[in-house]
PDB file of C-alpha atoms in Angstrom:
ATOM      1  CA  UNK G  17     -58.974  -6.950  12.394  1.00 38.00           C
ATOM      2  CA  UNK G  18     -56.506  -5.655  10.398  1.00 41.00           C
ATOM      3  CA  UNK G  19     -56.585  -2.413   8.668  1.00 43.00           C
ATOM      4  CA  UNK G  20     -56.788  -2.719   4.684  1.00 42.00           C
ATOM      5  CA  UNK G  21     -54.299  -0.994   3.824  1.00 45.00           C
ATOM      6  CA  UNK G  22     -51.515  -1.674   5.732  1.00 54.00           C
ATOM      7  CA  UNK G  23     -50.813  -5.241   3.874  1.00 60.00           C
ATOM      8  CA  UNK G  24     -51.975  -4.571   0.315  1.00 65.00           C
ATOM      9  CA  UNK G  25     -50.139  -5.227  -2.748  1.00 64.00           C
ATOM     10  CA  UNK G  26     -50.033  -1.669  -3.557  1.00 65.00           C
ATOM     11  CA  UNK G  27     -49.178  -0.035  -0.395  1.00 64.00           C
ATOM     12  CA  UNK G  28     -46.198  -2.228   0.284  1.00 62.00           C
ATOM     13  CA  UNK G  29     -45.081  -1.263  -3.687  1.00 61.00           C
ATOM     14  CA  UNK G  30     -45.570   2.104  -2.724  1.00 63.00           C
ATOM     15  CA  UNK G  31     -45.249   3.302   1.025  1.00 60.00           C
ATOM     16  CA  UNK G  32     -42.293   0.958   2.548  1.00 59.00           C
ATOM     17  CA  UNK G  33     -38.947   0.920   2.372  1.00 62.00           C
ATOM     18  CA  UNK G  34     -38.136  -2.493   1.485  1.00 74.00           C
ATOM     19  CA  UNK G  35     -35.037  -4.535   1.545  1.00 79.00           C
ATOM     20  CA  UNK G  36     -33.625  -3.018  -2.677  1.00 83.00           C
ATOM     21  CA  UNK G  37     -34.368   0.438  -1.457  1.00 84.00           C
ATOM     22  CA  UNK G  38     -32.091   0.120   1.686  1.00 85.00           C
ATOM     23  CA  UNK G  39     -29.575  -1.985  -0.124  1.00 89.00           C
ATOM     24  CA  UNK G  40     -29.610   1.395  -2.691  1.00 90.00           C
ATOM     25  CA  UNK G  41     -28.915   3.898   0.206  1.00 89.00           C
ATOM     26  CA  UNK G  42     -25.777   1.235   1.060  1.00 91.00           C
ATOM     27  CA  UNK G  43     -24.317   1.403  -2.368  1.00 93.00           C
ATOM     28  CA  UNK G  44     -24.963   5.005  -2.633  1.00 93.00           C
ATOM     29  CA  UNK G  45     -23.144   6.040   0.843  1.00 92.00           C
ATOM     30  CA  UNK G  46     -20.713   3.186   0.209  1.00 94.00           C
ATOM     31  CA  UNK G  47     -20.126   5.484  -3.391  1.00 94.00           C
ATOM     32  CA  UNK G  48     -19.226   8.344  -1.165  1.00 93.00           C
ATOM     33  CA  UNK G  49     -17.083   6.563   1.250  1.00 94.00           C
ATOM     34  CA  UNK G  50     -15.050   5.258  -1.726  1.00 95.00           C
ATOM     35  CA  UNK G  51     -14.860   8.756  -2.971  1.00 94.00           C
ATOM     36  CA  UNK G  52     -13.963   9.934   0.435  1.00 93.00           C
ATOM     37  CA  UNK G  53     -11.367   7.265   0.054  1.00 94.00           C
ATOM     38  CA  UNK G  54      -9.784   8.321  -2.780  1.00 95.00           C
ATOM     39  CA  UNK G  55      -9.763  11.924  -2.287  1.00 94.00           C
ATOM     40  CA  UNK G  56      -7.569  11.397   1.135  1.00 93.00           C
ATOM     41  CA  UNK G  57      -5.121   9.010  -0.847  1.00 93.00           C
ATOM     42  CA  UNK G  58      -2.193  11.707  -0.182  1.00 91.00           C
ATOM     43  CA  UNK G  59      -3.043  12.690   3.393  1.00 92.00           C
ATOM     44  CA  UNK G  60      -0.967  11.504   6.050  1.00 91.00           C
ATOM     45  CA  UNK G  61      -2.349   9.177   8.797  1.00 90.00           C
ATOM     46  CA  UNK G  62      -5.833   9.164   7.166  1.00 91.00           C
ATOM     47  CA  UNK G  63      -7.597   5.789   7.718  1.00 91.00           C
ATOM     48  CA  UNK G  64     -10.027   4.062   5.359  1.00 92.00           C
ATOM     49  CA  UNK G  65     -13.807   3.864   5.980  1.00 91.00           C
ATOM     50  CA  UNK G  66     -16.373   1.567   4.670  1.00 92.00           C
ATOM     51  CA  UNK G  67     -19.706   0.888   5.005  1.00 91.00           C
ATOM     52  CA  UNK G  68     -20.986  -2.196   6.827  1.00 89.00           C
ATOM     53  CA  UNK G  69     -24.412  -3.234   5.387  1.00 89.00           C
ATOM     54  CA  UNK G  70     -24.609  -6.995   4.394  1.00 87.00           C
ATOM     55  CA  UNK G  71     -23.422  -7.605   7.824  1.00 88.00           C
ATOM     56  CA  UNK G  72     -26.550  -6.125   8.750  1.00 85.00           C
ATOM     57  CA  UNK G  73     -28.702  -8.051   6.340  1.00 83.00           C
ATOM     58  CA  UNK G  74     -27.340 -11.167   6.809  1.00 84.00           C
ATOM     59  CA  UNK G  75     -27.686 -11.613  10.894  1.00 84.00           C
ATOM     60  CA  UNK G  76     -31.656  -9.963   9.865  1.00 82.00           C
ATOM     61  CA  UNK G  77     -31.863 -12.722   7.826  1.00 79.00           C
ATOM     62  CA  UNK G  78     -30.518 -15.285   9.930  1.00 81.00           C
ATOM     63  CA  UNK G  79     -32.806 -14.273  12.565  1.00 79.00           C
ATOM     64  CA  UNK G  80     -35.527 -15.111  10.537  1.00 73.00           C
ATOM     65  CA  UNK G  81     -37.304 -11.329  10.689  1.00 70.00           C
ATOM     66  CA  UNK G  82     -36.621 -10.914   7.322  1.00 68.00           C
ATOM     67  CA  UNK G  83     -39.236 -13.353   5.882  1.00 62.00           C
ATOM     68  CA  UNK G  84     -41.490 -12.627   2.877  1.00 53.00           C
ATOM     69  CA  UNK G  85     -44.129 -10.566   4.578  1.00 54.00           C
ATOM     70  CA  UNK G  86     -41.793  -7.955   6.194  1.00 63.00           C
ATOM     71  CA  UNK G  87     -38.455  -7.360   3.717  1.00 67.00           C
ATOM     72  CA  UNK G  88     -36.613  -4.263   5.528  1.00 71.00           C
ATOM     73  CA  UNK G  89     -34.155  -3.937   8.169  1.00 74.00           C
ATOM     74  CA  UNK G  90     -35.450  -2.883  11.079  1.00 71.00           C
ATOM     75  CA  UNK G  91     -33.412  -0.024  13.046  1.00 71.00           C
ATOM     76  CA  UNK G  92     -30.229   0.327  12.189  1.00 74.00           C
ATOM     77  CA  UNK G  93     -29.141  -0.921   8.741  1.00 79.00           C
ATOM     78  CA  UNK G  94     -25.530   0.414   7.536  1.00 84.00           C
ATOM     79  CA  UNK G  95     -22.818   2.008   9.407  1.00 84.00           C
ATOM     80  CA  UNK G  96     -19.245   3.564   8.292  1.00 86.00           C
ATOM     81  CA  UNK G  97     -16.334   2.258   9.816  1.00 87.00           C
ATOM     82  CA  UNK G  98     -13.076   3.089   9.753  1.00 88.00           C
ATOM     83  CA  UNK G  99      -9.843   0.379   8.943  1.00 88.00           C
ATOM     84  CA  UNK G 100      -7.535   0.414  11.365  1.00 86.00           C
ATOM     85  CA  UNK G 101      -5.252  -1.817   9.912  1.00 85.00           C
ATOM     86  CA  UNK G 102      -1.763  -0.963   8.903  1.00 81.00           C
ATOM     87  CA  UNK G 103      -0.522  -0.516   5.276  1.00 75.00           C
ATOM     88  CA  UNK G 104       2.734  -2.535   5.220  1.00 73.00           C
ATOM     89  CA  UNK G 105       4.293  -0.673   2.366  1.00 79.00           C
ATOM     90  CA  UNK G 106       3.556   2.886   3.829  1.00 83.00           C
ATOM     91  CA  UNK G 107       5.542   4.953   5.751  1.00 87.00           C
ATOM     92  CA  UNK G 108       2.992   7.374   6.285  1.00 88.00           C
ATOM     93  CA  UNK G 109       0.464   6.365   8.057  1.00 88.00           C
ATOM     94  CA  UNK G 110      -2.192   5.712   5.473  1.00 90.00           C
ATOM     95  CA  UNK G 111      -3.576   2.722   4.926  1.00 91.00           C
ATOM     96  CA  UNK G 112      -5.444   3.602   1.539  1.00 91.00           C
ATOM     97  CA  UNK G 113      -4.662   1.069  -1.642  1.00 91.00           C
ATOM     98  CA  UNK G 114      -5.844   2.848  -4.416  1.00 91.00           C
ATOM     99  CA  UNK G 115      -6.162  -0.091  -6.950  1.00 92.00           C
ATOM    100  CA  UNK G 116      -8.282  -1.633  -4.274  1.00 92.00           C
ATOM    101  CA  UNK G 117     -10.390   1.640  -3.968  1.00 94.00           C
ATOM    102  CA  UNK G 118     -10.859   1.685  -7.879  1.00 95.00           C
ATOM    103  CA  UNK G 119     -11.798  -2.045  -7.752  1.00 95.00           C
ATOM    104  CA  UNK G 120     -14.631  -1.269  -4.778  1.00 95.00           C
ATOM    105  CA  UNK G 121     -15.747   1.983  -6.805  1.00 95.00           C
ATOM    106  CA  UNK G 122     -16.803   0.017 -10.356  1.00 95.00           C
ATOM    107  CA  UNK G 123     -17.680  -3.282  -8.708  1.00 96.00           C
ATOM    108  CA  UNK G 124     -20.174  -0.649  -6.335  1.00 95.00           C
ATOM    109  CA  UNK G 125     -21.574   0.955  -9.374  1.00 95.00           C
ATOM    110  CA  UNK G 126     -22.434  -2.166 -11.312  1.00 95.00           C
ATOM    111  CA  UNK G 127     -24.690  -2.861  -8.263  1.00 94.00           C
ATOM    112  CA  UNK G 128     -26.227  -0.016  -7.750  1.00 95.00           C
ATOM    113  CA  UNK G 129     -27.261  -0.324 -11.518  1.00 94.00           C
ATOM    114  CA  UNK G 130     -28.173  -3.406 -10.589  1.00 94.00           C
ATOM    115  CA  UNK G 131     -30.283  -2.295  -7.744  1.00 93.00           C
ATOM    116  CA  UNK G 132     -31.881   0.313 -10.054  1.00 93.00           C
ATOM    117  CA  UNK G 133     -32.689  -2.178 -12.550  1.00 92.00           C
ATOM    118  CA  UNK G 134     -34.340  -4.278  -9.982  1.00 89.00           C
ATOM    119  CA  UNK G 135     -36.653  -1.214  -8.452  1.00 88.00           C
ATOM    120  CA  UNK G 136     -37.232  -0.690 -12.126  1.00 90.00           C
ATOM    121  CA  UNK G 137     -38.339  -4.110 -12.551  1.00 88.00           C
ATOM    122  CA  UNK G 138     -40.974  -3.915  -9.528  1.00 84.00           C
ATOM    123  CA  UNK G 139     -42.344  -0.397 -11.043  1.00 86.00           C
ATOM    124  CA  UNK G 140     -43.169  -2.399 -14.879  1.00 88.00           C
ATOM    125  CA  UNK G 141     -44.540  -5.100 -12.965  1.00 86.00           C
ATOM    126  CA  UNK G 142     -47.194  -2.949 -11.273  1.00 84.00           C
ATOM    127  CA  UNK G 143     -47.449  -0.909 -14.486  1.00 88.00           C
ATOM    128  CA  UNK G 144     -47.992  -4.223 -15.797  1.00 90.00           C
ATOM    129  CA  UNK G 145     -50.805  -5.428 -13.881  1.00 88.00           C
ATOM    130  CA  UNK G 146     -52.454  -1.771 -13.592  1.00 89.00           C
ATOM    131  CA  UNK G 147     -53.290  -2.076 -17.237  1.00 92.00           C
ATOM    132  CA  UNK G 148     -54.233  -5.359 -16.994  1.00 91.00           C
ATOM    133  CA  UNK G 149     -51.723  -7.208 -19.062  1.00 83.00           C
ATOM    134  CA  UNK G 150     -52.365  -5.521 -22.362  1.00 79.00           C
TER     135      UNK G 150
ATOM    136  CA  UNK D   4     -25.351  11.242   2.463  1.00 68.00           C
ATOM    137  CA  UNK D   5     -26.564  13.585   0.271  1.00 74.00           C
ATOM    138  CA  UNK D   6     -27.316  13.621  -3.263  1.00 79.00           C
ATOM    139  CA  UNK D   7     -24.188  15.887  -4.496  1.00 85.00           C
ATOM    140  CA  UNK D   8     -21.736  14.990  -1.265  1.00 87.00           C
ATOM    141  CA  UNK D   9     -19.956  12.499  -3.103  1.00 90.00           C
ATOM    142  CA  UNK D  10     -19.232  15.045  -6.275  1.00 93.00           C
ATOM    143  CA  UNK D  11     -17.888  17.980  -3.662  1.00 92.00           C
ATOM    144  CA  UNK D  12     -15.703  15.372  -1.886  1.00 93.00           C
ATOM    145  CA  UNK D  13     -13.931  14.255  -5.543  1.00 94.00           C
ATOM    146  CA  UNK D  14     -14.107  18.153  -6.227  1.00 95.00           C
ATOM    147  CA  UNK D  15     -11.958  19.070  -3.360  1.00 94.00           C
ATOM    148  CA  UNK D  16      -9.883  16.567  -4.077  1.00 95.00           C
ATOM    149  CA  UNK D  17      -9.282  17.770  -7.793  1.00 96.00           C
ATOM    150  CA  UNK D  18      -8.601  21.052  -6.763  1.00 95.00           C
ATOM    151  CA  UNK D  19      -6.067  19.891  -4.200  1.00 95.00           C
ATOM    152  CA  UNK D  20      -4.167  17.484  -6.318  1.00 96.00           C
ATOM    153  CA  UNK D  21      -4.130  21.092  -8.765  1.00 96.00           C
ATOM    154  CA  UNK D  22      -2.916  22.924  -6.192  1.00 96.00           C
ATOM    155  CA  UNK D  23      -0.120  20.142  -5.453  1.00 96.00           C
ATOM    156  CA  UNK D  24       0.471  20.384  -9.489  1.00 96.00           C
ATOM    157  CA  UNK D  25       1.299  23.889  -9.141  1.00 96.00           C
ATOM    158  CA  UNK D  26       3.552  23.948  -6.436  1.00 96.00           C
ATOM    159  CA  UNK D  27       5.501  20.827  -8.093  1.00 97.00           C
ATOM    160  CA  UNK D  28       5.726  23.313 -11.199  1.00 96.00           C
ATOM    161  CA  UNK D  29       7.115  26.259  -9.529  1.00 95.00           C
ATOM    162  CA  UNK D  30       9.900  23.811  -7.662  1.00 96.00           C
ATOM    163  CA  UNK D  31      10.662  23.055 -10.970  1.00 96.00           C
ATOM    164  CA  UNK D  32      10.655  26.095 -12.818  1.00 96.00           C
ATOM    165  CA  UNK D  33      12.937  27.519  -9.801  1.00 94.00           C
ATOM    166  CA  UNK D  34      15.502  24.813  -9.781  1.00 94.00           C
ATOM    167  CA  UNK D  35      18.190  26.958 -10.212  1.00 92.00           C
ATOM    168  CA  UNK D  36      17.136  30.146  -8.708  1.00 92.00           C
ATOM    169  CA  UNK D  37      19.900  31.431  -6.533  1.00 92.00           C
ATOM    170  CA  UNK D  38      18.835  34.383  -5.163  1.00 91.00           C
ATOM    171  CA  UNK D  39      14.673  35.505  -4.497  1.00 91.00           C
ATOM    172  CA  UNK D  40      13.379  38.665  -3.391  1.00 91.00           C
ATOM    173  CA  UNK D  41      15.002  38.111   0.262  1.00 89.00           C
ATOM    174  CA  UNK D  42      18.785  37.479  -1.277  1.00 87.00           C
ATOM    175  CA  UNK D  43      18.527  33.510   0.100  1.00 92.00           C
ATOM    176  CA  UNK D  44      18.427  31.143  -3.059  1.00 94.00           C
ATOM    177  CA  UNK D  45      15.112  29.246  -3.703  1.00 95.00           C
ATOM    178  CA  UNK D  46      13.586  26.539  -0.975  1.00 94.00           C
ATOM    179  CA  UNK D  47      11.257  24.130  -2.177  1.00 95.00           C
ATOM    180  CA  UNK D  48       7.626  23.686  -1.158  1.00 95.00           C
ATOM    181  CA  UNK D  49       5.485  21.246  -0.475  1.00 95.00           C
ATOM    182  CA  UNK D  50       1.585  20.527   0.237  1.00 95.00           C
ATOM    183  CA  UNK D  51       0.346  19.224   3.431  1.00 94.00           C
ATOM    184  CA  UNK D  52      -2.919  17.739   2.802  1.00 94.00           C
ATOM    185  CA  UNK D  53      -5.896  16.913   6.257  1.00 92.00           C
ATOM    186  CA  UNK D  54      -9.020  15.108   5.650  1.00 91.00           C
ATOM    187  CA  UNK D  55     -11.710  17.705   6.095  1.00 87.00           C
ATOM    188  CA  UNK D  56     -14.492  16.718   8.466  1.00 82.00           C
ATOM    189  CA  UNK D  57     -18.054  17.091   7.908  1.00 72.00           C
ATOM    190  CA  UNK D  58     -19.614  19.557  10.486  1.00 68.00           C
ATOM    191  CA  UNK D  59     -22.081  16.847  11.786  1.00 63.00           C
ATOM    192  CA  UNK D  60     -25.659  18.815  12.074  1.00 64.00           C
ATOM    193  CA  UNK D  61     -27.127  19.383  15.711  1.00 64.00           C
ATOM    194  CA  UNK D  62     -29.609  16.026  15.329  1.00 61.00           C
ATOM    195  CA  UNK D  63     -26.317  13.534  15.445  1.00 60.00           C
ATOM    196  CA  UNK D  64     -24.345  15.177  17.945  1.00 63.00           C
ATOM    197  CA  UNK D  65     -28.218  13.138  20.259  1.00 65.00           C
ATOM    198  CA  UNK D  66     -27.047   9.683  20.330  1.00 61.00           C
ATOM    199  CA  UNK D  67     -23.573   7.765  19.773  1.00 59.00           C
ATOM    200  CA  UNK D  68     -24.845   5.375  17.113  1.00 56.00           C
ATOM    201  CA  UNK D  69     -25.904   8.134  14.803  1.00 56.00           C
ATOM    202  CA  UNK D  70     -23.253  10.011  14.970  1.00 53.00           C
ATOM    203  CA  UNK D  71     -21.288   7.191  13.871  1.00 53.00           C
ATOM    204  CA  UNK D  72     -23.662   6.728  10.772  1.00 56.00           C
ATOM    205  CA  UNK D  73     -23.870   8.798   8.034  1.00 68.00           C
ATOM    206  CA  UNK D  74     -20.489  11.278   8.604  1.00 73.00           C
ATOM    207  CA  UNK D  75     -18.523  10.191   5.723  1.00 78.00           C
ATOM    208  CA  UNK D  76     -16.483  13.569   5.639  1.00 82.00           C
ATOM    209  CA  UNK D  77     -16.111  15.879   2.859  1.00 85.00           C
ATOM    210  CA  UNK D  78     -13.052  15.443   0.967  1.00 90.00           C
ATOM    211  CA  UNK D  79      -9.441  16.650   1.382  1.00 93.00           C
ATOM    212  CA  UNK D  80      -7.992  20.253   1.922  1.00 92.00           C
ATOM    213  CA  UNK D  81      -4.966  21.930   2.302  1.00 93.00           C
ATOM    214  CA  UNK D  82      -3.701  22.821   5.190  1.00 93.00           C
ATOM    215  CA  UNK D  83      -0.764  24.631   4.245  1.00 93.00           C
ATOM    216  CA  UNK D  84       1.749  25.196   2.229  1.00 95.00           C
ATOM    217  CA  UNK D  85       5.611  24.859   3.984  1.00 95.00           C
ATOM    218  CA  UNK D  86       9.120  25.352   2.980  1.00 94.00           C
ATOM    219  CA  UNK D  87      11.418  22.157   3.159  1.00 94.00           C
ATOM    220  CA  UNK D  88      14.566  22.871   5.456  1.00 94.00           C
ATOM    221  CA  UNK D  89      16.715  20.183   4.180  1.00 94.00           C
ATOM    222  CA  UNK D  90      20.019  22.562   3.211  1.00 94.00           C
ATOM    223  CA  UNK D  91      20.833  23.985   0.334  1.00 94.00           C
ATOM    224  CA  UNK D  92      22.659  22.139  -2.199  1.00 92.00           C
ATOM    225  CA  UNK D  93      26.721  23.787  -2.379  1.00 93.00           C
ATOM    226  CA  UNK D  94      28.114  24.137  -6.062  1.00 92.00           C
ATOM    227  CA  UNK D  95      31.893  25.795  -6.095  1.00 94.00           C
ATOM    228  CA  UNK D  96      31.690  27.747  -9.162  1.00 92.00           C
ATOM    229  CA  UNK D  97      33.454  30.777  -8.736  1.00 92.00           C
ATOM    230  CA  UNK D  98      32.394  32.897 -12.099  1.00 93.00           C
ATOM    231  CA  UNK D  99      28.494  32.658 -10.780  1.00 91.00           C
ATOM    232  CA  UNK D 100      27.870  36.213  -9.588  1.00 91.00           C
ATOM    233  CA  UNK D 101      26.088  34.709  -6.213  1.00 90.00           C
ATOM    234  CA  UNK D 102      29.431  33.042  -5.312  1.00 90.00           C
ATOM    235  CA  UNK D 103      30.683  33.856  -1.446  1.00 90.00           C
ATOM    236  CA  UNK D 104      34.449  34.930  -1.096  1.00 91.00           C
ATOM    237  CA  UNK D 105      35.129  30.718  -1.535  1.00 93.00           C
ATOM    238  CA  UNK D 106      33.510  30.480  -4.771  1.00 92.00           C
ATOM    239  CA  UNK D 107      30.961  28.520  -3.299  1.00 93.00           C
ATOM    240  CA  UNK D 108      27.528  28.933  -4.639  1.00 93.00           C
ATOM    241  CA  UNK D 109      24.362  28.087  -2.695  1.00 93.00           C
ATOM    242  CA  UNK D 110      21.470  26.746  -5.243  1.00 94.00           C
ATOM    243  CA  UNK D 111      18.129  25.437  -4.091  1.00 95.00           C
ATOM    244  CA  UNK D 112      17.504  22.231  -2.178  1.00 94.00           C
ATOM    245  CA  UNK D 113      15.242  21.204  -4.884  1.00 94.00           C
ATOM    246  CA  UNK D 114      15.349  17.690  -6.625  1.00 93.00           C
ATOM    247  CA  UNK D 115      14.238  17.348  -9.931  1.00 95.00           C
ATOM    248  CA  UNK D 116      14.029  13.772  -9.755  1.00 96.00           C
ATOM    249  CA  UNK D 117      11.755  13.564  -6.673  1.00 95.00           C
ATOM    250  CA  UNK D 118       9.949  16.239  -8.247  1.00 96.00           C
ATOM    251  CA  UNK D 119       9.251  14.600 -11.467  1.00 96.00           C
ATOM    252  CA  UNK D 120       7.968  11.146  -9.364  1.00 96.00           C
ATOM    253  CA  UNK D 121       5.867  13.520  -7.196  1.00 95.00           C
ATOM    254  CA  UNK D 122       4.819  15.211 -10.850  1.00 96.00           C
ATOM    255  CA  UNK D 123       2.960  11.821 -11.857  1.00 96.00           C
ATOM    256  CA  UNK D 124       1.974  11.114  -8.474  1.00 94.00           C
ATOM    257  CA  UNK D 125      -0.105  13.692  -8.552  1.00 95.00           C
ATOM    258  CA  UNK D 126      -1.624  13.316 -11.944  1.00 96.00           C
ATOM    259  CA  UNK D 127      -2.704   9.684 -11.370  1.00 95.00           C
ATOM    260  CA  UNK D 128      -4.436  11.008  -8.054  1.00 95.00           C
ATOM    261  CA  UNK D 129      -6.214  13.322 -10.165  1.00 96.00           C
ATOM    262  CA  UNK D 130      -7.085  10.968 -12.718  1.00 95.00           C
ATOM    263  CA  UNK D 131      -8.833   8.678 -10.019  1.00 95.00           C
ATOM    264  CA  UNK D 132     -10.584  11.180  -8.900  1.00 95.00           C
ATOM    265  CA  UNK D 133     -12.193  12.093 -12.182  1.00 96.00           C
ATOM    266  CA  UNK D 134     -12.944   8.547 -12.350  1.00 95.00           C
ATOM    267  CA  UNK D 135     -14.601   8.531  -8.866  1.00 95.00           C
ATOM    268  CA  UNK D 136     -16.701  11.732  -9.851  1.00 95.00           C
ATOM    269  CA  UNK D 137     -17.799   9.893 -13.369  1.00 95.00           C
ATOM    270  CA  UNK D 138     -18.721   7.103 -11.469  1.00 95.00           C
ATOM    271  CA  UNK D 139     -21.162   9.279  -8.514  1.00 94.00           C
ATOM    272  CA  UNK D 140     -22.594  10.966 -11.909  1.00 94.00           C
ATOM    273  CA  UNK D 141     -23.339   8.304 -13.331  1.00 94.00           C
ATOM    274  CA  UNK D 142     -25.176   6.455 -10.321  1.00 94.00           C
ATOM    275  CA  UNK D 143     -26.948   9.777 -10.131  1.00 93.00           C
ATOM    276  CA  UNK D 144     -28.374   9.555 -13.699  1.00 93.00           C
ATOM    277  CA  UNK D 145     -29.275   6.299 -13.380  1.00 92.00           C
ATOM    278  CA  UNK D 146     -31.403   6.913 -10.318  1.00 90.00           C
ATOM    279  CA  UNK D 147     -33.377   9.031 -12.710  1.00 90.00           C
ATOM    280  CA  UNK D 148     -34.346   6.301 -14.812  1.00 88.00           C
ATOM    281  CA  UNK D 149     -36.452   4.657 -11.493  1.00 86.00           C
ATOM    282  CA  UNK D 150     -39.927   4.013 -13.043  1.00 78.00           C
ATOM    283  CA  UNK D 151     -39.362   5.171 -16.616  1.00 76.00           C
TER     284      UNK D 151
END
């Protein structure tokens, strides 16, 4: 038999790290790598990073181990990596567009508000239930 | 990925593109300085900016895959400032009081064009910088309104 609390409502609210939570550590380290970005826009030879995280989701959810019972990534869920590629119209080296970094940096912060609005969401629907409607 | 790595990473960055700003200003404030404290007339300088590397902490030098994680690196610094050795432009104007026996005057290898271009260069990389840091405090605020 199962242990009680390991499946509740409440537990899984409170104690697990499900699927918006990790999605919030991506567009928070995907924040930084943008920044990181931007900041080395000068610097000779630097390469851009980014953060690989849907890539993740999307072979967890093919998989089927994402289902409703379980909603994290297992393991590993986001990694940086860097762009190899090479900028055609630079000479030196670096292969950072800035309009493209600027795009990445507000389209990232609309979903991490997003995200926050979601996590928000699940919190008032507890609250919601805790007081029994009223 | 820490809560205030993203603001020190657009901070260095501010300060460099400052530092880059200053430099540009004293090439062009010395753009016809013929002789400095040595007797040689003025040579420009320029910033060399490097990516500065996180120090990654004991726990991901373990395994491969997480050291690969979570090092996004910590900005941009200078790593020096050098002297550009193009020669220095010759101007014959014999009544200049640092002409040689010719009347040849050597002025500074400075451009004021390319220094101008480099002039806004700058300031736009500083402007999307600020933009970057508004944008990490702003995702930080937010994450205080969780459960309100």
């Amino acid at each position: 038999m199962q242990s009680k609390g390991d499946d509740s409502v409440l537990s899984k609210l409170l104690f697990t790290k499900n699927n918006l939570e990790q999605a919030l550590d991506a567009a928070w380290l995907r924040n930084e790598v943008i920044s990181q970005n931007i900041a080395n826009v000068d610097t000779p030879n630097y390469k851009r990073k980014t953060v690989q995280f849907e890539e993740f989701l999307n072979s967890e959810m093919k998989s089927g181990r994402i289902s409703q019972g379980k909603s994290r990534i297992a393991g590993q869920s986001m990694k940086i990596v860097e762009d190899p590629s090479e900028s055609s119209y630079r000479s030196d080296g670096n292969n950072v567009d800035i309009e493209n970094e600027m795009a990445l940096l507000a389209a990232n912060s609309i979903r991490y508000n997003t995200l926050i609005q979601r996590i928000s969401g699940d919190f008032q629907k507890l609250r919601n239930v805790i007081r029994g409607g009223r | 990925m820490g809560l205030f790595n993203s603001f020190n990473i657009s901070a260095s960055a501010l300060s460099a593109q400052r530092l880059r700003m200053d430099i540009i200003s004293q090439n062009i404030a010395n753009v016809n300085t013929t002789r400095t404290e040595d007797g040689t007339p003025y040579r420009r300088k320029v910033v060399l900016f490097q990516e500065k590397k996180e120090a990654a902490p004991f726990s991901q030098y373990l395994s491969e895959e997480s050291r690969n994680r979570y090092l996004t690196g910590s900005g941009v610094r200078v790593s020096g400032i050098v002297e550009d050795p193009t020669p220095f432009k010759e101007v014959y104007d014999p009544s200049h009081p640092d002409a040689d026996e010719n009347g040849i005057v050597r002025m500074p290898n400075v451009e004021i064009v390319t220094e101008m271009v480099n002039m806004i260069s700058a300031t736009r990389a500083y402007e999307a910088n600020v933009t970057a840091l508004n944008a990490s405090k702003s995702m930080a605020m937010k994450a205080l309104e969780i459960g309100r």
